[in-house]
Tab-separated table of C-alpha atoms in Angstrom:
chain	number	residue	atom	x	y	z
A	132	GLY	CA	-32.188	0.501	9.388
A	133	ARG	CA	-29.641	-1.591	10.907
A	134	THR	CA	-28.545	-1.535	14.528
A	135	VAL	CA	-24.755	-2.686	14.965
A	136	GLU	CA	-22.663	-2.581	18.120
A	137	ILE	CA	-19.324	-1.359	17.595
A	138	PRO	CA	-16.318	-1.058	20.127
A	139	GLN	CA	-16.268	2.170	22.168
A	140	THR	CA	-12.525	2.534	21.450
A	141	LEU	CA	-12.150	2.274	17.851
A	142	THR	CA	-8.571	2.425	16.247
A	143	ARG	CA	-8.388	-0.423	13.752
A	144	VAL	CA	-10.529	-0.244	10.824
A	145	ALA	CA	-10.948	-2.263	7.397
A	146	PRO	CA	-12.509	-0.118	4.643
A	147	SER	CA	-15.051	-1.911	2.335
A	148	GLY	CA	-13.632	-0.408	-0.849
A	149	THR	CA	-12.298	2.476	-2.595
A	150	VAL	CA	-14.531	5.189	-1.298
A	151	ALA	CA	-14.299	3.957	2.269
A	152	SER	CA	-10.447	3.964	1.909
A	153	MET	CA	-10.263	7.397	0.739
A	154	PHE	CA	-12.607	8.722	3.451
A	155	LEU	CA	-10.827	7.006	6.057
A	156	ALA	CA	-7.314	7.799	4.723
A	157	THR	CA	-8.453	11.595	5.203
A	158	VAL	CA	-9.851	11.215	8.590
A	159	ALA	CA	-7.582	8.794	10.345
A	160	PRO	CA	-4.839	7.171	7.924
A	161	GLU	CA	-3.055	5.609	10.875
A	162	TYR	CA	-6.257	3.542	12.108
A	163	LEU	CA	-6.432	1.911	8.710
A	164	VAL	CA	-5.285	-1.714	8.938
A	165	THR	CA	-6.275	-2.732	5.109
A	166	ILE	CA	-6.879	-0.826	2.011
A	167	ASN	CA	-8.968	-1.498	-1.004
A	168	ALA	CA	-5.928	-1.535	-3.269
A	169	THR	CA	-2.321	-0.091	-3.065
A	170	PRO	CA	-2.147	3.571	-4.264
A	171	SER	CA	-0.522	3.899	-7.817
A	172	SER	CA	3.015	5.297	-8.293
A	173	SER	CA	1.504	8.624	-9.400
A	174	GLN	CA	-0.816	8.838	-6.305
A	175	TYR	CA	1.983	7.930	-3.716
A	176	ARG	CA	3.466	11.397	-3.143
A	177	TYR	CA	-0.181	12.928	-1.984
A	178	LEU	CA	-1.208	10.283	0.211
A	179	ASP	CA	0.073	9.193	3.627
A	180	PRO	CA	2.952	6.846	3.139
A	181	ARG	CA	1.389	4.240	5.665
A	182	LEU	CA	-1.250	3.491	2.992
A	183	ILE	CA	1.427	1.870	0.546
A	184	ASP	CA	2.317	-1.250	2.714
A	185	LEU	CA	-1.146	-1.991	3.995
A	186	PRO	CA	-2.780	-5.407	2.964
A	187	THR	CA	-5.142	-5.051	0.148
A	188	THR	CA	-8.698	-6.391	0.574
A	189	GLY	CA	-10.317	-5.415	-2.907
A	190	GLN	CA	-14.032	-4.191	-3.252
A	191	MET	CA	-17.206	-5.098	-1.727
A	192	TYR	CA	-19.472	-3.938	-4.474
A	193	GLY	CA	-19.854	-3.335	-8.225
A	194	SER	CA	-18.390	-5.135	-11.215
A	195	LYS	CA	-14.911	-5.030	-9.418
A	196	SER	CA	-16.305	-6.986	-6.252
A	197	THR	CA	-13.213	-8.846	-4.904
A	198	LEU	CA	-13.524	-8.654	-1.342
A	199	ASN	CA	-10.882	-10.599	0.393
A	200	LEU	CA	-12.073	-11.922	3.644
A	201	GLU	CA	-8.930	-13.635	4.650
A	202	SER	CA	-7.057	-10.553	4.633
A	203	ILE	CA	-9.766	-8.650	6.699
A	204	LEU	CA	-9.706	-11.573	9.252
A	205	SER	CA	-6.034	-11.563	9.597
A	206	SER	CA	-5.740	-7.910	9.983
A	207	GLY	CA	-6.830	-7.132	13.506
A	208	ALA	CA	-9.652	-4.868	12.169
A	209	GLN	CA	-12.183	-4.150	14.992
A	210	VAL	CA	-14.883	-3.023	12.227
A	211	VAL	CA	-15.461	-3.014	8.609
A	212	ILE	CA	-16.876	0.410	7.354
A	213	ASP	CA	-18.464	0.857	4.009
A	214	LEU	CA	-18.996	4.605	2.676
A	215	GLY	CA	-20.706	5.713	-0.410
A	216	ASP	CA	-23.902	5.785	-2.006
A	217	LYS	CA	-26.802	3.548	-0.894
A	218	LYS	CA	-27.608	0.465	-2.866
A	219	ASP	CA	-30.504	-1.909	-3.165
A	220	ASN	CA	-30.448	-4.742	-0.719
A	221	MET	CA	-27.593	-3.216	1.182
A	222	ALA	CA	-28.879	-4.139	4.730
A	223	ALA	CA	-28.967	-7.909	3.711
A	224	ASP	CA	-25.564	-7.659	2.069
A	225	LEU	CA	-24.131	-6.078	5.177
A	226	ASP	CA	-25.668	-8.385	7.585
A	227	ALA	CA	-24.487	-11.474	5.492
A	228	LEU	CA	-20.906	-10.187	5.658
A	229	GLN	CA	-21.120	-9.398	9.248
A	230	ARG	CA	-22.180	-12.907	10.088
A	231	GLN	CA	-19.529	-14.400	7.747
A	232	ILE	CA	-16.570	-12.592	9.276
A	233	GLY	CA	-17.788	-12.219	12.853
A	234	MET	CA	-17.167	-8.533	13.361
A	235	PRO	CA	-19.249	-5.359	12.827
A	236	VAL	CA	-20.018	-4.097	9.312
A	237	ILE	CA	-21.482	-0.644	9.010
A	238	PHE	CA	-22.464	1.602	6.197
A	239	ILE	CA	-22.269	5.325	6.131
A	240	GLU	CA	-23.983	7.063	3.250
A	241	ALA	CA	-21.573	9.600	1.815
A	242	ASP	CA	-22.584	11.116	-1.332
A	243	LEU	CA	-22.596	14.899	-1.659
A	244	PRO	CA	-25.725	15.620	0.262
A	245	HIS	CA	-24.737	13.363	3.020
A	246	MET	CA	-20.948	13.985	3.090
A	247	ALA	CA	-20.591	16.479	6.056
A	248	ALA	CA	-22.767	14.116	8.123
A	249	ALA	CA	-20.508	11.246	7.103
A	250	PHE	CA	-17.536	13.123	8.272
A	251	ARG	CA	-19.016	13.958	11.552
A	252	THR	CA	-20.147	10.203	11.995
A	253	LEU	CA	-16.576	8.977	11.241
A	254	GLY	CA	-15.312	11.667	13.744
A	255	LYS	CA	-17.550	10.448	16.495
A	256	ILE	CA	-16.982	6.776	16.126
A	257	LEU	CA	-13.157	6.848	15.547
A	258	SER	CA	-11.275	7.443	18.901
A	259	GLY	CA	-9.995	11.065	19.353
A	260	LYS	CA	-11.126	12.161	15.726
A	261	GLU	CA	-14.075	14.309	16.495
A	262	ALA	CA	-12.240	17.556	15.594
A	263	ARG	CA	-10.751	16.318	12.480
A	264	GLY	CA	-14.487	14.978	11.346
A	265	GLU	CA	-15.720	18.344	12.210
A	266	GLU	CA	-13.059	20.119	10.221
A	267	LEU	CA	-13.800	18.246	7.145
A	268	ALA	CA	-17.594	18.455	7.609
A	269	ALA	CA	-17.424	22.395	7.709
A	270	PHE	CA	-15.455	22.334	4.456
A	271	VAL	CA	-18.094	20.170	2.815
A	272	GLU	CA	-20.753	22.389	4.242
A	273	GLN	CA	-18.901	25.373	2.916
A	274	THR	CA	-18.482	23.910	-0.563
A	275	VAL	CA	-22.028	22.659	-1.149
A	276	SER	CA	-23.654	25.775	0.155
A	277	MET	CA	-21.336	27.986	-2.154
A	278	ALA	CA	-22.292	25.668	-5.089
A	279	GLU	CA	-25.990	25.907	-4.194
A	280	GLU	CA	-25.872	29.708	-3.656
A	281	ASN	CA	-24.168	30.228	-7.033
A	282	ALA	CA	-26.519	27.887	-8.903
A	283	ALA	CA	-29.395	29.935	-7.716
A	284	LYS	CA	-27.499	33.141	-9.344
A	285	ILE	CA	-27.125	31.760	-12.843
A	286	GLN	CA	-29.319	33.096	-15.347
A	287	ASP	CA	-30.833	31.261	-18.144
A	288	SER	CA	-28.843	33.062	-20.775
A	289	GLU	CA	-25.751	32.161	-18.790
A	290	ARG	CA	-26.404	28.320	-18.347
A	291	ILE	CA	-23.488	26.365	-19.793
A	292	SER	CA	-24.093	22.768	-21.252
A	293	VAL	CA	-21.408	20.312	-20.419
A	294	LEU	CA	-20.682	16.905	-21.505
A	295	TYR	CA	-18.555	14.910	-19.033
A	296	THR	CA	-16.761	12.293	-20.944
A	297	SER	CA	-15.117	9.174	-19.417
A	298	GLY	CA	-12.512	6.588	-21.062
A	299	SER	CA	-9.924	7.034	-23.514
A	300	SER	CA	-12.149	7.542	-26.770
A	301	GLY	CA	-14.249	10.172	-25.070
A	302	LEU	CA	-17.294	8.068	-26.184
A	303	ASN	CA	-18.527	7.332	-22.661
A	304	THR	CA	-20.280	9.937	-20.695
A	305	ASN	CA	-21.465	10.538	-17.310
A	306	ALA	CA	-24.989	11.304	-17.914
A	307	LYS	CA	-27.635	13.673	-16.399
A	308	GLY	CA	-28.464	12.107	-12.883
A	309	SER	CA	-25.814	9.822	-12.620
A	310	ILE	CA	-23.934	9.508	-9.302
A	311	GLN	CA	-20.705	10.137	-11.420
A	312	ALA	CA	-22.043	13.464	-12.486
A	313	GLN	CA	-23.314	14.906	-8.906
A	314	VAL	CA	-21.137	17.829	-9.237
A	315	LEU	CA	-22.714	19.309	-12.300
A	316	ASP	CA	-26.264	18.745	-10.984
A	317	LEU	CA	-25.244	20.358	-7.560
A	318	MET	CA	-23.825	23.375	-9.555
A	319	GLY	CA	-26.794	23.921	-11.807
A	320	ILE	CA	-24.842	23.194	-14.854
A	321	GLU	CA	-26.726	21.505	-17.860
A	322	ASN	CA	-25.379	18.107	-18.312
A	323	ALA	CA	-25.698	17.654	-22.120
A	324	ALA	CA	-25.797	13.961	-21.908
A	325	VAL	CA	-29.443	13.014	-21.414
A	326	VAL	CA	-30.060	9.217	-21.785
A	327	GLU	CA	-32.853	6.773	-20.827
A	328	ASP	CA	-30.995	4.256	-18.880
A	329	VAL	CA	-28.671	6.142	-16.733
A	330	SER	CA	-25.421	4.181	-15.704
A	331	ASN	CA	-23.892	5.099	-12.328
A	332	ARG	CA	-20.474	2.956	-12.950
A	333	GLY	CA	-17.209	4.903	-13.417
A	334	GLY	CA	-17.385	4.146	-17.201
A	335	GLY	CA	-20.725	5.991	-17.662
A	336	ASN	CA	-22.880	5.340	-20.534
A	337	PRO	CA	-21.429	4.547	-24.141
A	338	ILE	CA	-22.632	6.947	-26.838
A	339	ASN	CA	-22.111	7.145	-30.570
A	340	LEU	CA	-21.079	9.811	-32.857
A	341	GLU	CA	-24.724	10.635	-33.731
A	342	GLN	CA	-25.557	11.115	-30.023
A	343	LEU	CA	-22.325	13.308	-29.596
A	344	TYR	CA	-23.357	15.635	-32.380
A	345	ARG	CA	-27.000	15.637	-31.216
A	346	PHE	CA	-25.650	16.713	-27.669
A	347	ASP	CA	-23.260	19.315	-29.314
A	348	PRO	CA	-22.457	20.876	-25.746
A	349	ASP	CA	-20.818	24.217	-24.959
A	350	VAL	CA	-17.965	22.503	-23.064
A	351	ILE	CA	-16.414	19.140	-23.095
A	352	LEU	CA	-14.628	17.729	-20.098
A	353	PHE	CA	-12.179	14.980	-20.657
A	354	THR	CA	-10.482	12.601	-18.501
A	355	ALA	CA	-6.910	12.093	-18.035
A	356	GLY	CA	-5.507	9.558	-20.478
A	357	SER	CA	-8.204	10.275	-23.152
A	358	ILE	CA	-8.225	11.926	-26.497
A	359	TYR	CA	-8.173	15.361	-25.152
A	360	SER	CA	-4.827	16.447	-26.599
A	361	THR	CA	-5.820	15.249	-30.119
A	362	ALA	CA	-9.379	15.944	-30.372
A	363	ALA	CA	-9.065	19.153	-32.018
A	364	ASP	CA	-7.241	17.210	-34.790
A	365	ASP	CA	-9.661	14.527	-35.005
A	366	ALA	CA	-12.327	15.035	-37.798
A	367	ALA	CA	-15.039	13.296	-35.976
A	368	TRP	CA	-14.771	15.699	-33.190
A	369	GLN	CA	-14.017	18.832	-35.263
A	370	PRO	CA	-17.695	19.619	-35.951
A	371	LEU	CA	-18.498	20.235	-32.248
A	372	ARG	CA	-19.084	23.673	-30.984
A	373	ALA	CA	-16.816	23.010	-27.941
A	374	ILE	CA	-13.824	22.026	-30.192
A	375	THR	CA	-14.323	24.838	-32.559
A	376	ASP	CA	-14.575	27.351	-29.768
A	377	GLY	CA	-11.489	25.904	-27.803
A	378	ARG	CA	-13.892	25.273	-24.687
A	379	TYR	CA	-12.788	21.650	-23.939
A	380	TYR	CA	-10.576	20.857	-20.886
A	381	GLU	CA	-8.843	17.846	-19.220
A	382	ILE	CA	-9.935	17.220	-15.524
A	383	PRO	CA	-7.115	17.333	-12.999
A	384	SER	CA	-6.612	13.832	-11.886
A	385	LEU	CA	-4.389	13.365	-8.963
A	386	PRO	CA	-4.533	11.902	-6.504
A	387	TYR	CA	-7.815	11.071	-7.985
A	388	ASN	CA	-10.174	12.514	-10.746
A	389	TRP	CA	-11.431	15.907	-9.394
A	390	LEU	CA	-15.027	15.088	-10.399
A	391	SER	CA	-15.704	11.541	-9.757
A	392	ASN	CA	-14.710	7.989	-10.612
A	393	PRO	CA	-15.042	7.289	-7.684
A	394	PRO	CA	-17.578	9.841	-6.602
A	395	SER	CA	-16.075	10.613	-3.199
A	396	LEU	CA	-14.366	13.667	-1.492
A	397	ASN	CA	-12.429	14.386	-4.539
A	398	MET	CA	-15.823	15.987	-5.818
A	399	LEU	CA	-15.116	18.798	-3.529
A	400	LEU	CA	-12.136	19.904	-5.401
A	401	GLY	CA	-14.232	19.357	-8.549
A	402	VAL	CA	-16.781	21.980	-7.207
A	403	TRP	CA	-14.129	24.688	-6.641
A	404	TRP	CA	-12.284	23.952	-9.879
A	405	LEU	CA	-15.364	23.600	-12.414
A	406	GLY	CA	-17.048	26.603	-10.776
A	407	ASN	CA	-13.985	28.967	-11.205
A	408	LEU	CA	-13.450	27.453	-14.865
A	409	LEU	CA	-16.982	28.007	-16.068
A	410	TYR	CA	-18.397	30.722	-13.857
A	411	PRO	CA	-15.499	32.804	-12.747
A	412	GLN	CA	-17.893	35.776	-12.171
A	413	TYR	CA	-19.664	33.704	-9.301
A	414	TYR	CA	-16.633	31.487	-8.240
A	415	SER	CA	-13.952	34.261	-7.909
A	416	TYR	CA	-10.795	33.239	-6.397
A	417	ASP	CA	-7.294	32.184	-7.396
A	418	MET	CA	-7.625	28.188	-8.182
A	419	THR	CA	-3.987	27.840	-7.928
A	420	ALA	CA	-3.952	28.955	-4.293
A	421	LYS	CA	-7.226	27.112	-3.521
A	422	ALA	CA	-5.871	23.770	-4.809
A	423	GLN	CA	-2.920	24.220	-2.559
A	424	GLU	CA	-5.401	24.848	0.426
A	425	ILE	CA	-7.461	21.902	-0.375
A	426	TYR	CA	-4.726	19.426	-0.644
A	427	GLN	CA	-3.335	20.705	2.727
A	428	LEU	CA	-6.726	20.057	4.262
A	429	LEU	CA	-7.632	16.708	2.828
A	430	TRP	CA	-4.308	14.934	2.534
A	431	ASP	CA	-2.022	17.107	4.688
A	432	TYR	CA	0.078	17.692	1.553
A	433	ASP	CA	2.105	20.574	0.777
A	434	LEU	CA	1.271	21.126	-2.958
A	435	SER	CA	3.660	23.680	-4.362
A	436	GLU	CA	2.554	26.568	-6.629
A	437	ASP	CA	4.236	25.377	-9.598
A	438	ALA	CA	2.669	21.781	-9.098
A	439	ALA	CA	-0.701	23.238	-8.685
A	440	ARG	CA	-0.290	25.373	-11.930
A	441	GLU	CA	0.877	22.253	-13.654
A	442	MET	CA	-2.376	20.473	-12.669
A	443	LEU	CA	-4.518	23.091	-13.870
A	444	ALA	CA	-2.492	23.522	-17.251
A	445	ASN	CA	-5.095	21.920	-19.295
A	446	SER	CA	-8.111	23.970	-17.765
A	447	THR	CA	-7.594	27.050	-19.850
A	448	LEU	CA	-9.429	28.356	-22.993
A	449	LYS	CA	-7.794	27.009	-26.188
A	450	ASP	CA	-7.208	29.084	-29.474
A	451	ALA	CA	-10.365	28.870	-31.356
A	452	GLN	CA	-10.037	26.482	-34.247
């Protein structure tokens, strides 16, 4: 509901945080004059090398809100762009920041339902990037329409319940209806974690063992750096069907978690990966080759077949306990 005047020739942009950095680095990495945080050493190889030396400005929103206004003001940015999910009182926050720094601040909604439009908007406002925005928007539309069509094909007898854990202990979960679990909702996958007060934060909702046993999902998804490798030997996890049946997997995590955290364009990879893993009868393709294709499209990175296979190594059925 805001009207903001931006430069007609736009080539110097400051992102508001992680999601904005991810989107802008995919569309026009050479236009970024700041970044929310320097990529980690494990992310370096996949991302444009220009991102590594940019001044950091922190995050506008959330528990990690640390926006460094001095870095933005000294960067030469023409505009601050925020992308992601719509938040309460957002217009007032953006107006206040705009007054404070004396430059345009805009927001583009970019959750899965709005992601194609977000790429097209970026393509139109960033000088010379319309074709790139359209290329990425078309891939979003292909991904989302595939997921919607396949969700409609899933019979009740085929529906799989999934627990999407987060954190090192596995006792945090991204619950049904959370922004972090958008991929499951889009794909018609039953999110086993149903809680009253849904958290949209990256850490999700903490749960206890009693809740874990009550959820007892068909499949458990663990994040990198969690108890994935030891869960089968852990007496607390052994009673779960997913552990007994060997249907627990580690989500690939480079350069970002493929399902969320943050819920950004990395979710596109998550749709292709999770669909092929859980419903190969509907998502029928070679995921190794698909990962190579997507890395080339999103990050202009030549992912080798061996590297792709290594990323997917923990996405196979284990021997039943």
